[in-house]
Amino acid sequence: MSYRATLIPGDGIGPEVVAAAVRVLSAAGVDFQWETEAAGAAAIPEHGTALPDRVLESIRRNGVALKGPTETPVGTGHRSVNVELRKRLDLYANLRPVQTLPGVKSRYDGVDLIVVRENTEDLYSGLEHVVVPGVVESIKIITEKASTRIARYAFEYARTHGRKRITAVHKANIMKLSDGLFLDCCRAVAKDHPELTYDEMIVDNTCMQLVLDPTRFDVLLLENLYGDIVSDLCAGFIGGLGLAPGANIGEHGAVFEAVHGSAPDIAGRNLANPIAIILSGAMLLDHLGEHAAADHVRDAVHGVLREGKKLTHDLGGKAGTSEIAEAIAAKL
Ligand code: NAD
């Protein structure tokens, strides 16, 4: 079977790691017709915008996309392509599995947790204004609709993937109304799932408990901002951002991308670790129902890591991005 999918190389290390993922997916024997679209800083010279409408149209048409990271200027400049993309396509669930990988030295063994992050609202509403000079207001939006929807997604994911426990992460001791509403929605959904253990933890304590022992956690359910921060923290448990995959999922489409950003410090030097986006590609295969191919890709990644002969610099090796892709492809 052949699939049409949108391919967004993105900025910085994006084009390098996306090319590596395309190489591995083609070696996995699933035929993709890629529609390549520019987004991010890379799109501005030609299209005058970081998120041209044609990117959204392409994803709507194809239903799935593989995306490299896109750059967002700090403090000024264009709004985040990621935030816009997730909102405009209503990709409400950000799914980030965090699993210990064979052969990778990290501080913890046996980490196997799933971060489920709400992707469309919270402080990412982009509603900011100057009240008077020297005073700025940023508005945090939490709705019953989005909170219930993400909670349902997390519980359903847990139920269908053999997970046992869901921890809702919050700061409702301070943000009593907004995080309080989020918790009310999580509790209501939890009542429909007596087969799963449900508990709640304040976000600062969660960070400390995670660092003490991440193996105690199973599925973490978070609002947008806490989810963003906690997923980078969790990536550190398994060897860093070069290894952490992710997916943005909605009712009408899904965009697969690594947790990491455009890494301008190593861009264009064939130094980036492509494994995070290759594992995101495996999630894309799962999404399409190509579970055998997805498992083969993961096995091939594990094989290369276990051997430890070809590793990128973030894992203490000297291999380039393309070399890692070839080593993984050779195992397929
Ligand atoms: P970053 O993830 O780009 O980099 C953080 C550190 O991790 C850097 O030292 C980088 O070299 C390293 N790193 C990241 N990915 C790596 C990989 N695959 N292999 C080896 N090392 C890797 O985060 P940042 O520096 O905070 O952000 C840079 C830019 O990326 C910003 O413009 C930010 O807005 C954007 N960003 C985009 C996304 C996305 O598109 N989904 C996500 C996060 C950040």
mmCIF file of C-alpha atoms and ligand atoms in Angstrom:
data_model
loop_
_atom_site.group_PDB
_atom_site.id
_atom_site.type_symbol
_atom_site.label_atom_id
_atom_site.label_comp_id
_atom_site.label_asym_id
_atom_site.label_seq_id
_atom_site.Cartn_x
_atom_site.Cartn_y
_atom_site.Cartn_z
ATOM 1 C CA MET A 1 0.000 0.000 0.000
ATOM 2 C CA SER A 2 1.160 3.524 -0.764
ATOM 3 C CA TYR A 3 0.540 6.520 1.503
ATOM 4 C CA ARG A 4 0.534 10.205 0.646
ATOM 5 C CA ALA A 5 2.017 12.218 3.482
ATOM 6 C CA THR A 6 3.216 15.762 4.029
ATOM 7 C CA LEU A 7 6.912 16.253 4.721
ATOM 8 C CA ILE A 8 8.102 19.419 6.466
ATOM 9 C CA PRO A 9 11.909 19.591 6.611
ATOM 10 C CA GLY A 10 11.779 22.657 8.905
ATOM 11 C CA ASP A 11 14.739 24.699 10.145
ATOM 12 C CA GLY A 12 18.206 24.131 11.584
ATOM 13 C CA ILE A 13 18.904 20.391 11.888
ATOM 14 C CA GLY A 14 15.395 19.697 10.517
ATOM 15 C CA PRO A 15 16.327 18.951 6.888
ATOM 16 C CA GLU A 16 19.172 16.632 7.991
ATOM 17 C CA VAL A 17 17.137 14.558 10.445
ATOM 18 C CA VAL A 18 14.031 14.498 8.240
ATOM 19 C CA ALA A 19 16.112 13.139 5.325
ATOM 20 C CA ALA A 20 17.430 10.451 7.679
ATOM 21 C CA ALA A 21 13.892 9.489 8.711
ATOM 22 C CA VAL A 22 12.716 9.323 5.088
ATOM 23 C CA ARG A 23 15.676 7.046 4.296
ATOM 24 C CA VAL A 24 14.757 4.671 7.154
ATOM 25 C CA LEU A 25 11.023 4.656 6.405
ATOM 26 C CA SER A 26 11.706 3.769 2.786
ATOM 27 C CA ALA A 27 13.985 0.927 3.925
ATOM 28 C CA ALA A 28 11.117 -0.310 6.129
ATOM 29 C CA GLY A 29 9.266 -1.229 2.951
ATOM 30 C CA VAL A 30 6.282 1.109 3.316
ATOM 31 C CA ASP A 31 5.748 3.216 0.231
ATOM 32 C CA PHE A 32 5.282 6.943 0.886
ATOM 33 C CA GLN A 33 4.501 9.644 -1.654
ATOM 34 C CA TRP A 34 5.898 12.651 0.205
ATOM 35 C CA GLU A 35 4.527 16.134 -0.425
ATOM 36 C CA THR A 36 7.360 18.395 0.707
ATOM 37 C CA GLU A 37 6.263 21.736 2.153
ATOM 38 C CA ALA A 38 8.272 24.580 3.651
ATOM 39 C CA ALA A 39 7.346 25.901 7.103
ATOM 40 C CA GLY A 40 9.219 27.864 9.725
ATOM 41 C CA ALA A 41 11.923 30.449 9.060
ATOM 42 C CA ALA A 42 12.728 28.459 5.879
ATOM 43 C CA ALA A 43 9.319 29.398 4.420
ATOM 44 C CA ILE A 44 9.521 33.158 4.980
ATOM 45 C CA PRO A 45 11.739 34.202 2.018
ATOM 46 C CA GLU A 46 9.520 32.429 -0.537
ATOM 47 C CA HIS A 47 6.065 32.613 1.042
ATOM 48 C CA GLY A 48 6.317 35.688 3.283
ATOM 49 C CA THR A 49 4.959 33.682 6.213
ATOM 50 C CA ALA A 50 6.298 30.940 8.484
ATOM 51 C CA LEU A 51 3.129 28.883 8.022
ATOM 52 C CA PRO A 52 1.818 29.098 4.442
ATOM 53 C CA ASP A 53 -1.798 27.966 3.965
ATOM 54 C CA ARG A 54 -0.607 25.306 1.538
ATOM 55 C CA VAL A 55 1.080 23.464 4.426
ATOM 56 C CA LEU A 56 -2.225 23.242 6.288
ATOM 57 C CA GLU A 57 -4.047 22.240 3.092
ATOM 58 C CA SER A 58 -1.497 19.523 2.384
ATOM 59 C CA ILE A 59 -1.831 18.042 5.893
ATOM 60 C CA ARG A 60 -5.640 18.253 5.747
ATOM 61 C CA ARG A 61 -5.561 16.422 2.431
ATOM 62 C CA ASN A 62 -3.091 13.737 3.453
ATOM 63 C CA GLY A 63 -4.113 13.321 7.097
ATOM 64 C CA VAL A 64 -0.528 12.791 8.240
ATOM 65 C CA ALA A 65 2.755 14.691 8.253
ATOM 66 C CA LEU A 66 6.330 14.108 9.322
ATOM 67 C CA LYS A 67 7.764 17.378 10.541
ATOM 68 C CA GLY A 68 11.236 18.651 11.335
ATOM 69 C CA PRO A 69 11.637 21.292 14.038
ATOM 70 C CA THR A 70 10.846 24.900 13.181
ATOM 71 C CA GLU A 71 12.532 27.908 14.687
ATOM 72 C CA THR A 72 10.653 30.479 16.771
ATOM 73 C CA PRO A 73 12.359 33.795 17.475
ATOM 74 C CA VAL A 74 12.546 34.637 21.194
ATOM 75 C CA GLY A 75 10.652 37.745 22.327
ATOM 76 C CA THR A 76 9.978 39.140 18.823
ATOM 77 C CA GLY A 77 9.252 37.955 15.268
ATOM 78 C CA HIS A 78 6.765 35.392 13.943
ATOM 79 C CA ARG A 79 4.536 33.299 16.194
ATOM 80 C CA SER A 80 5.435 29.671 16.754
ATOM 81 C CA VAL A 81 4.615 27.520 13.733
ATOM 82 C CA ASN A 82 4.082 24.603 16.086
ATOM 83 C CA VAL A 83 1.526 26.392 18.194
ATOM 84 C CA GLU A 84 -0.271 27.655 15.062
ATOM 85 C CA LEU A 85 -0.202 24.268 13.360
ATOM 86 C CA ARG A 86 -1.555 22.480 16.415
ATOM 87 C CA LYS A 87 -4.315 25.056 16.869
ATOM 88 C CA ARG A 88 -5.336 25.450 13.227
ATOM 89 C CA LEU A 89 -5.494 21.674 12.664
ATOM 90 C CA ASP A 90 -6.861 21.075 16.161
ATOM 91 C CA LEU A 91 -4.101 18.569 16.941
ATOM 92 C CA TYR A 92 -5.170 18.489 20.545
ATOM 93 C CA ALA A 93 -3.162 15.578 21.901
ATOM 94 C CA ASN A 94 0.605 15.659 22.164
ATOM 95 C CA LEU A 95 1.843 12.148 22.820
ATOM 96 C CA ARG A 96 5.419 11.658 23.959
ATOM 97 C CA PRO A 97 6.581 8.180 24.933
ATOM 98 C CA VAL A 98 9.719 8.090 27.101
ATOM 99 C CA GLN A 99 11.362 4.689 27.157
ATOM 100 C CA THR A 100 14.836 3.552 28.187
ATOM 101 C CA LEU A 101 16.731 2.515 25.053
ATOM 102 C CA PRO A 102 19.175 -0.388 24.949
ATOM 103 C CA GLY A 103 22.870 0.496 25.065
ATOM 104 C CA VAL A 104 22.292 4.166 25.919
ATOM 105 C CA LYS A 105 24.020 5.288 29.094
ATOM 106 C CA SER A 106 21.647 7.346 31.195
ATOM 107 C CA ARG A 107 21.030 7.936 34.878
ATOM 108 C CA TYR A 108 18.029 5.589 35.071
ATOM 109 C CA ASP A 109 17.104 2.095 33.900
ATOM 110 C CA GLY A 110 13.645 0.834 33.150
ATOM 111 C CA VAL A 111 11.972 4.143 32.357
ATOM 112 C CA ASP A 112 8.725 3.524 30.490
ATOM 113 C CA LEU A 113 6.317 6.402 30.722
ATOM 114 C CA ILE A 114 3.987 8.309 28.443
ATOM 115 C CA VAL A 115 3.535 12.072 28.520
ATOM 116 C CA VAL A 116 0.096 13.174 27.282
ATOM 117 C CA ARG A 117 0.017 16.946 26.901
ATOM 118 C CA GLU A 118 -2.930 19.156 25.959
ATOM 119 C CA ASN A 119 -1.850 20.960 22.823
ATOM 120 C CA THR A 120 -4.262 23.781 22.017
ATOM 121 C CA GLU A 121 -4.765 26.160 24.917
ATOM 122 C CA ASP A 122 -3.338 27.215 28.329
ATOM 123 C CA LEU A 123 -0.701 29.975 28.253
ATOM 124 C CA TYR A 124 -0.105 29.087 24.583
ATOM 125 C CA SER A 125 -3.289 30.950 23.650
ATOM 126 C CA GLY A 126 -0.907 33.767 22.614
ATOM 127 C CA LEU A 127 -3.126 36.324 24.360
ATOM 128 C CA GLU A 128 -0.688 38.844 25.788
ATOM 129 C CA HIS A 129 -0.930 42.577 26.188
ATOM 130 C CA VAL A 130 0.696 45.512 27.886
ATOM 131 C CA VAL A 131 -1.692 46.718 30.594
ATOM 132 C CA VAL A 132 0.364 49.850 31.287
ATOM 133 C CA PRO A 133 4.066 50.320 30.494
ATOM 134 C CA GLY A 134 5.991 47.908 32.711
ATOM 135 C CA VAL A 135 3.009 45.596 33.292
ATOM 136 C CA VAL A 136 2.205 42.731 30.904
ATOM 137 C CA GLU A 137 -0.649 40.270 31.089
ATOM 138 C CA SER A 138 -0.502 36.753 29.565
ATOM 139 C CA ILE A 139 -3.804 34.935 29.584
ATOM 140 C CA LYS A 140 -4.083 31.271 30.498
ATOM 141 C CA ILE A 141 -7.144 29.660 28.935
ATOM 142 C CA ILE A 142 -8.409 26.351 30.274
ATOM 143 C CA THR A 143 -11.721 25.004 28.996
ATOM 144 C CA GLU A 144 -13.916 22.118 30.037
ATOM 145 C CA LYS A 145 -14.099 20.970 26.411
ATOM 146 C CA ALA A 146 -10.328 20.747 25.823
ATOM 147 C CA SER A 147 -9.585 19.331 29.286
ATOM 148 C CA THR A 148 -12.225 16.599 28.953
ATOM 149 C CA ARG A 149 -11.033 15.777 25.457
ATOM 150 C CA ILE A 150 -7.376 15.355 26.461
ATOM 151 C CA ALA A 151 -8.346 13.370 29.566
ATOM 152 C CA ARG A 152 -10.468 11.045 27.414
ATOM 153 C CA TYR A 153 -7.556 10.651 25.005
ATOM 154 C CA ALA A 154 -5.153 9.775 27.848
ATOM 155 C CA PHE A 155 -7.485 7.239 29.456
ATOM 156 C CA GLU A 156 -8.351 5.670 26.122
ATOM 157 C CA TYR A 157 -4.668 5.472 25.205
ATOM 158 C CA ALA A 158 -3.901 3.869 28.576
ATOM 159 C CA ARG A 159 -6.727 1.351 28.201
ATOM 160 C CA THR A 160 -5.716 0.293 24.688
ATOM 161 C CA HIS A 161 -1.968 0.192 25.393
ATOM 162 C CA GLY A 162 -1.939 -1.878 28.580
ATOM 163 C CA ARG A 163 -1.144 1.048 30.858
ATOM 164 C CA LYS A 164 -2.291 0.930 34.485
ATOM 165 C CA ARG A 165 -2.032 4.348 36.051
ATOM 166 C CA ILE A 166 -2.698 7.954 35.044
ATOM 167 C CA THR A 167 -1.310 10.871 37.007
ATOM 168 C CA ALA A 168 -2.903 14.267 36.357
ATOM 169 C CA VAL A 169 -0.307 16.992 36.937
ATOM 170 C CA HIS A 170 -1.475 20.422 38.095
ATOM 171 C CA LYS A 171 -0.960 23.538 40.188
ATOM 172 C CA ALA A 172 -4.541 23.813 41.424
ATOM 173 C CA ASN A 173 -3.326 24.857 44.865
ATOM 174 C CA ILE A 174 -2.450 28.225 43.257
ATOM 175 C CA MET A 175 -4.507 28.338 40.043
ATOM 176 C CA LYS A 176 -7.646 27.128 41.759
ATOM 177 C CA LEU A 177 -10.038 27.997 38.949
ATOM 178 C CA SER A 178 -8.098 27.061 35.815
ATOM 179 C CA ASP A 179 -6.170 24.028 37.044
ATOM 180 C CA GLY A 180 -9.143 23.239 39.271
ATOM 181 C CA LEU A 181 -11.321 22.939 36.156
ATOM 182 C CA PHE A 182 -8.697 20.755 34.474
ATOM 183 C CA LEU A 183 -8.733 18.409 37.495
ATOM 184 C CA ASP A 184 -12.554 18.317 37.631
ATOM 185 C CA CYS A 185 -12.564 17.158 34.006
ATOM 186 C CA CYS A 186 -9.860 14.525 34.635
ATOM 187 C CA ARG A 187 -11.795 13.200 37.664
ATOM 188 C CA ALA A 188 -15.025 12.971 35.690
ATOM 189 C CA VAL A 189 -13.302 10.976 32.936
ATOM 190 C CA ALA A 190 -11.518 8.795 35.527
ATOM 191 C CA LYS A 191 -14.929 7.716 36.886
ATOM 192 C CA ASP A 192 -15.653 6.091 33.506
ATOM 193 C CA HIS A 193 -12.447 4.054 33.807
ATOM 194 C CA PRO A 194 -12.486 2.147 37.092
ATOM 195 C CA GLU A 195 -10.015 -0.330 35.547
ATOM 196 C CA LEU A 196 -7.263 2.335 35.649
ATOM 197 C CA THR A 197 -5.641 3.850 38.723
ATOM 198 C CA TYR A 198 -6.013 7.626 38.748
ATOM 199 C CA ASP A 199 -4.069 10.019 40.947
ATOM 200 C CA GLU A 200 -3.027 13.683 40.985
ATOM 201 C CA MET A 201 0.253 15.429 41.748
ATOM 202 C CA ILE A 202 1.287 19.076 41.968
ATOM 203 C CA VAL A 203 3.685 19.927 39.130
ATOM 204 C CA ASP A 204 6.682 20.983 41.257
ATOM 205 C CA ASN A 205 6.453 17.839 43.357
ATOM 206 C CA THR A 206 6.031 15.805 40.144
ATOM 207 C CA CYS A 207 9.357 17.149 38.841
ATOM 208 C CA MET A 208 11.110 16.180 42.068
ATOM 209 C CA GLN A 209 9.473 12.723 42.165
ATOM 210 C CA LEU A 210 10.366 12.175 38.508
ATOM 211 C CA VAL A 211 14.014 13.006 39.108
ATOM 212 C CA LEU A 212 14.118 10.743 42.184
ATOM 213 C CA ASP A 213 12.584 7.784 40.372
ATOM 214 C CA PRO A 214 10.942 8.098 36.941
ATOM 215 C CA THR A 215 10.127 4.370 36.904
ATOM 216 C CA ARG A 216 7.317 5.005 39.406
ATOM 217 C CA PHE A 217 5.266 6.764 36.736
ATOM 218 C CA ASP A 218 3.142 5.351 33.950
ATOM 219 C CA VAL A 219 0.987 7.923 32.065
ATOM 220 C CA LEU A 220 1.327 11.635 32.874
ATOM 221 C CA LEU A 221 -1.606 13.846 31.876
ATOM 222 C CA LEU A 222 -0.770 17.546 31.682
ATOM 223 C CA GLU A 223 -1.903 20.922 30.453
ATOM 224 C CA ASN A 224 0.102 22.507 27.645
ATOM 225 C CA LEU A 225 2.847 24.397 29.512
ATOM 226 C CA TYR A 226 3.541 21.787 32.210
ATOM 227 C CA GLY A 227 3.535 19.153 29.452
ATOM 228 C CA ASP A 228 6.087 21.095 27.419
ATOM 229 C CA ILE A 229 8.487 21.444 30.326
ATOM 230 C CA VAL A 230 7.995 17.979 31.788
ATOM 231 C CA SER A 231 8.523 16.273 28.416
ATOM 232 C CA ASP A 232 11.982 17.849 28.001
ATOM 233 C CA LEU A 233 12.764 16.810 31.589
ATOM 234 C CA CYS A 234 11.670 13.265 30.758
ATOM 235 C CA ALA A 235 13.770 13.221 27.563
ATOM 236 C CA GLY A 236 16.774 13.670 29.854
ATOM 237 C CA PHE A 237 15.970 10.338 31.579
ATOM 238 C CA ILE A 238 16.593 8.319 28.443
ATOM 239 C CA GLY A 239 19.690 10.011 27.061
ATOM 240 C CA GLY A 240 18.496 13.387 25.818
ATOM 241 C CA LEU A 241 16.514 15.158 23.155
ATOM 242 C CA GLY A 242 18.140 13.261 20.290
ATOM 243 C CA LEU A 243 16.169 10.175 21.333
ATOM 244 C CA ALA A 244 12.714 11.478 22.282
ATOM 245 C CA PRO A 245 9.910 11.076 19.698
ATOM 246 C CA GLY A 246 6.457 12.629 19.638
ATOM 247 C CA ALA A 247 3.134 12.982 17.863
ATOM 248 C CA ASN A 248 0.451 15.674 17.655
ATOM 249 C CA ILE A 249 -2.883 14.009 17.121
ATOM 250 C CA GLY A 250 -6.337 15.359 16.257
ATOM 251 C CA GLU A 251 -9.622 14.020 14.919
ATOM 252 C CA HIS A 252 -8.715 14.885 11.326
ATOM 253 C CA GLY A 253 -4.944 14.660 11.142
ATOM 254 C CA ALA A 254 -1.688 13.898 12.889
ATOM 255 C CA VAL A 255 1.770 15.465 12.759
ATOM 256 C CA PHE A 256 4.759 13.430 13.894
ATOM 257 C CA GLU A 257 7.856 15.211 15.151
ATOM 258 C CA ALA A 258 10.676 14.863 17.651
ATOM 259 C CA VAL A 259 10.497 16.645 21.005
ATOM 260 C CA HIS A 260 13.669 18.588 20.186
ATOM 261 C CA GLY A 261 13.973 21.948 18.452
ATOM 262 C CA SER A 262 16.036 23.156 15.498
ATOM 263 C CA ALA A 263 19.345 22.976 17.441
ATOM 264 C CA PRO A 264 20.999 25.935 15.657
ATOM 265 C CA ASP A 265 24.244 25.192 17.531
ATOM 266 C CA ILE A 266 24.814 22.000 15.509
ATOM 267 C CA ALA A 267 22.770 22.704 12.353
ATOM 268 C CA GLY A 268 24.202 21.887 8.923
ATOM 269 C CA ARG A 269 27.116 19.875 10.335
ATOM 270 C CA ASN A 270 25.784 16.298 10.037
ATOM 271 C CA LEU A 271 26.036 16.065 13.839
ATOM 272 C CA ALA A 272 22.377 15.771 14.843
ATOM 273 C CA ASN A 273 21.022 12.535 16.184
ATOM 274 C CA PRO A 274 18.183 11.459 13.850
ATOM 275 C CA ILE A 275 16.831 8.754 16.180
ATOM 276 C CA ALA A 276 14.137 10.951 17.777
ATOM 277 C CA ILE A 277 12.544 11.696 14.420
ATOM 278 C CA ILE A 278 13.072 8.144 13.166
ATOM 279 C CA LEU A 279 11.159 6.900 16.230
ATOM 280 C CA SER A 280 8.524 9.561 15.474
ATOM 281 C CA GLY A 281 8.362 7.967 12.011
ATOM 282 C CA ALA A 282 7.709 4.608 13.713
ATOM 283 C CA MET A 283 4.805 6.275 15.545
ATOM 284 C CA LEU A 284 3.540 7.481 12.163
ATOM 285 C CA LEU A 285 3.659 3.896 10.878
ATOM 286 C CA ASP A 286 1.682 2.738 13.931
ATOM 287 C CA HIS A 287 -0.860 5.489 13.278
ATOM 288 C CA LEU A 288 -1.312 4.173 9.734
ATOM 289 C CA GLY A 289 -1.805 0.653 11.067
ATOM 290 C CA GLU A 290 1.605 -0.489 9.758
ATOM 291 C CA HIS A 291 2.497 -2.025 13.121
ATOM 292 C CA ALA A 292 4.918 -4.653 11.791
ATOM 293 C CA ALA A 293 6.962 -2.019 9.943
ATOM 294 C CA ALA A 294 6.879 0.229 13.019
ATOM 295 C CA ASP A 295 8.237 -2.614 15.173
ATOM 296 C CA HIS A 296 10.953 -3.333 12.603
ATOM 297 C CA VAL A 297 12.075 0.308 12.659
ATOM 298 C CA ARG A 298 12.210 0.317 16.475
ATOM 299 C CA ASP A 299 14.099 -3.013 16.476
ATOM 300 C CA ALA A 300 16.597 -1.644 13.953
ATOM 301 C CA VAL A 301 17.139 1.499 16.070
ATOM 302 C CA HIS A 302 17.597 -0.646 19.182
ATOM 303 C CA GLY A 303 20.034 -2.890 17.301
ATOM 304 C CA VAL A 304 22.248 0.046 16.289
ATOM 305 C CA LEU A 305 22.169 1.495 19.803
ATOM 306 C CA ARG A 306 22.852 -1.871 21.452
ATOM 307 C CA GLU A 307 25.915 -2.457 19.252
ATOM 308 C CA GLY A 308 27.144 1.023 20.145
ATOM 309 C CA LYS A 309 29.529 1.156 17.155
ATOM 310 C CA LYS A 310 27.724 3.984 15.371
ATOM 311 C CA LEU A 311 26.577 6.773 17.672
ATOM 312 C CA THR A 312 26.165 10.519 17.237
ATOM 313 C CA HIS A 313 28.139 12.978 19.343
ATOM 314 C CA ASP A 314 25.315 13.517 21.885
ATOM 315 C CA LEU A 315 25.725 9.828 22.799
ATOM 316 C CA GLY A 316 29.507 10.010 22.938
ATOM 317 C CA GLY A 317 30.141 8.785 19.360
ATOM 318 C CA LYS A 318 31.531 10.262 16.177
ATOM 319 C CA ALA A 319 29.039 9.100 13.545
ATOM 320 C CA GLY A 320 27.169 11.607 11.395
ATOM 321 C CA THR A 321 23.402 11.922 10.980
ATOM 322 C CA SER A 322 23.403 10.195 7.587
ATOM 323 C CA GLU A 323 25.661 7.370 8.805
ATOM 324 C CA ILE A 324 23.194 6.556 11.595
ATOM 325 C CA ALA A 325 20.354 6.502 9.072
ATOM 326 C CA GLU A 326 22.317 4.108 6.851
ATOM 327 C CA ALA A 327 23.194 1.851 9.811
ATOM 328 C CA ILE A 328 19.520 1.659 10.826
ATOM 329 C CA ALA A 329 18.352 1.166 7.232
ATOM 330 C CA ALA A 330 20.887 -1.667 6.808
ATOM 331 C CA LYS A 331 19.121 -3.595 9.575
ATOM 332 C CA LEU A 332 15.735 -3.413 7.858
HETATM 333 P P1 NAD B 1 16.742 22.477 20.941
HETATM 334 O O1 NAD B 1 15.940 21.252 21.224
HETATM 335 O O2 NAD B 1 16.830 22.903 19.523
HETATM 336 O O3 NAD B 1 18.257 22.270 21.472
HETATM 337 C C1 NAD B 1 18.547 22.042 22.840
HETATM 338 C C2 NAD B 1 19.898 21.321 22.942
HETATM 339 O O4 NAD B 1 19.732 19.946 22.524
HETATM 340 C C3 NAD B 1 20.963 21.909 22.022
HETATM 341 O O5 NAD B 1 22.211 21.839 22.669
HETATM 342 C C4 NAD B 1 20.955 21.003 20.808
HETATM 343 O O6 NAD B 1 22.184 20.919 20.120
HETATM 344 C C5 NAD B 1 20.593 19.665 21.416
HETATM 345 N N1 NAD B 1 19.840 18.831 20.477
HETATM 346 C C6 NAD B 1 18.545 19.018 20.092
HETATM 347 N N2 NAD B 1 18.206 18.088 19.206
HETATM 348 C C7 NAD B 1 19.272 17.302 19.015
HETATM 349 C C8 NAD B 1 19.532 16.164 18.189
HETATM 350 N N3 NAD B 1 18.602 15.634 17.383
HETATM 351 N N4 NAD B 1 20.773 15.610 18.223
HETATM 352 C C9 NAD B 1 21.719 16.098 19.037
HETATM 353 N N5 NAD B 1 21.546 17.171 19.848
HETATM 354 C C10 NAD B 1 20.322 17.767 19.831
HETATM 355 O O7 NAD B 1 16.126 23.622 21.845
HETATM 356 P P2 NAD B 1 16.363 25.197 21.830
HETATM 357 O O8 NAD B 1 17.803 25.491 21.572
HETATM 358 O O9 NAD B 1 15.704 25.662 23.047
HETATM 359 O O10 NAD B 1 15.511 25.714 20.596
HETATM 360 C C11 NAD B 1 16.040 26.028 19.309
HETATM 361 C C12 NAD B 1 14.913 26.441 18.394
HETATM 362 O O11 NAD B 1 14.010 25.337 18.188
HETATM 363 C C13 NAD B 1 14.049 27.593 18.928
HETATM 364 O O12 NAD B 1 13.775 28.465 17.855
HETATM 365 C C14 NAD B 1 12.763 26.904 19.405
HETATM 366 O O13 NAD B 1 11.644 27.734 19.344
HETATM 367 C C15 NAD B 1 12.668 25.766 18.400
HETATM 368 N N6 NAD B 1 11.885 24.594 18.877
HETATM 369 C C16 NAD B 1 11.109 23.994 17.958
HETATM 370 C C17 NAD B 1 10.408 22.865 18.311
HETATM 371 C C18 NAD B 1 9.559 22.203 17.265
HETATM 372 O O14 NAD B 1 9.600 22.604 16.113
HETATM 373 N N7 NAD B 1 8.775 21.205 17.610
HETATM 374 C C19 NAD B 1 10.528 22.321 19.594
HETATM 375 C C20 NAD B 1 11.366 22.953 20.505
HETATM 376 C C21 NAD B 1 12.065 24.098 20.137
#
